Amino acid sequence: MKKRVLITGAAGFLGSHLCERFLKEGFHVIAMDNLITGNLRNIEEFFKLESFEFYHHDVSKFVHVPGELDYILHFASPASPIDYLKIPIQTLKVGSLGTHNLLGLAKAKNARMLIASTSEVYGDPDVHPQPETYWGNVNPIGPRGVYDEAKRFQEAMTMAYHTYHGVETRIVRIFNTYGPKMRLNDGRALPAFVGQALRGEDITVFGDGSQTRSFCFVDDLIEGIYRLLLSEYAQPVNIGNPDEITIKEFAEEVVKLTGTNSKVIYKDLPVDDPKQRRPDITRAKEILGWEPKVKRSEGLKKTLEYFKSLPQDELFKKELNFGS
Ligand code: UDP
């Protein structure tokens, strides 16, 4: 009998990569998404497989899955500042109510549940790099609050189910990640820069570009998540690439890689934009024997190939239709 895994947010960037990995590992994958920010194109190739099924469902509402479940991976959530500014209530609900529903499902099915938390739980950090023991510096009522606080609540709820109900839980704190199947118009730095470069527009760096991020290639991230799920460790684990870079340098790398004539221009820094971010991955190394392998030059090349392979009109589609 194949092990059965439920993946929420399955049509999104990370969810679709998880579907692929778990199918390759011989699992039966039950994919779920409400398609607000996800895209069926990301998982279309799996529909022909007997070991894959898809539910069009919003996990903020009661979740029912027939049959047994061994694992649940909760990856449903808008995950870019632009998205959660446009759909703040859904962002809050999927992280809080959605997590509660799925923890209830995990308890009922006796399944192990892994939640996708985030480096945003550290807010604009005054400890650098960020270890899991740092409690963070988050503005609850700022524009990022809807995401950050939902994710912090999600961690609290998950630990409570672990402690009080004995549910087996895993918490991954995901740092900035990039790669194929990222949405070109999600407003994040990399798709924004690549899209601008390919359209021949100015590259918009926010602030003076001195803020830092540390970008992890998606294959490395998926490997870390897979190991964490199968580990016996219930405390949060940072997964990310500690190779830190300023956003200005990052934009320059995209200019060089794409060979564009676009020039870099500077715009206002969004409110509460973290000044620096780099994961301390000591815990992941010790507990999971994991560290990232893919260099940014290699990862960026693969990501650019993906963006170039998209239909041309995709490049000019700037807005998402978020529906109701
Ligand atoms: N950023 C930028 N130009 C853009 C989009 C983003 O300079 O067109 C900056 C953004 O202000 C932030 C960094 O790039 O400092 C990373 O942004 P992203 O949205 O990718 O992730 P997050 O801020 O959540 O880490």
GROMACS .gro file of C-alpha atoms in nm, residues 189-206 251 254-255 258 260-267 318:
model
   31
  189ALA     CA    1   1.204   4.052  -0.616
  190LEU     CA    2   1.325   3.781  -0.855
  191PRO     CA    3   1.019   3.743  -1.080
  192ALA     CA    4   0.979   4.122  -1.077
  193PHE     CA    5   1.339   4.178  -1.188
  194VAL     CA    6   1.336   3.902  -1.450
  195GLY     CA    7   0.998   4.015  -1.588
  196GLN     CA    8   1.122   4.372  -1.613
  197ALA     CA    9   1.446   4.261  -1.778
  198LEU     CA   10   1.263   4.046  -2.035
  199ARG     CA   11   1.015   4.326  -2.114
  200GLY     CA   12   1.297   4.580  -2.142
  201GLU     CA   13   1.157   4.790  -1.856
  202ASP     CA   14   1.351   4.959  -1.577
  203ILE     CA   15   1.444   4.728  -1.291
  204THR     CA   16   1.277   4.861  -0.974
  205VAL     CA   17   1.488   4.828  -0.662
  206PHE     CA   18   1.303   4.939  -0.348
  251ALA     CA   19   1.924   4.316  -0.933
  254VAL     CA   20   1.970   3.960  -1.300
  255VAL     CA   21   2.076   4.237  -1.540
  258THR     CA   22   1.955   3.830  -1.885
  260THR     CA   23   1.917   4.326  -2.077
  261ASN     CA   24   1.973   4.693  -2.153
  262SER     CA   25   1.732   4.782  -1.872
  263LYS     CA   26   1.868   5.010  -1.606
  264VAL     CA   27   1.821   4.982  -1.233
  265ILE     CA   28   1.601   5.255  -1.079
  266TYR     CA   29   1.513   5.315  -0.715
  267LYS     CA   30   1.164   5.337  -0.564
  318LYS     CA   31   0.073   4.192  -1.447
   0.00000   0.00000   0.00000
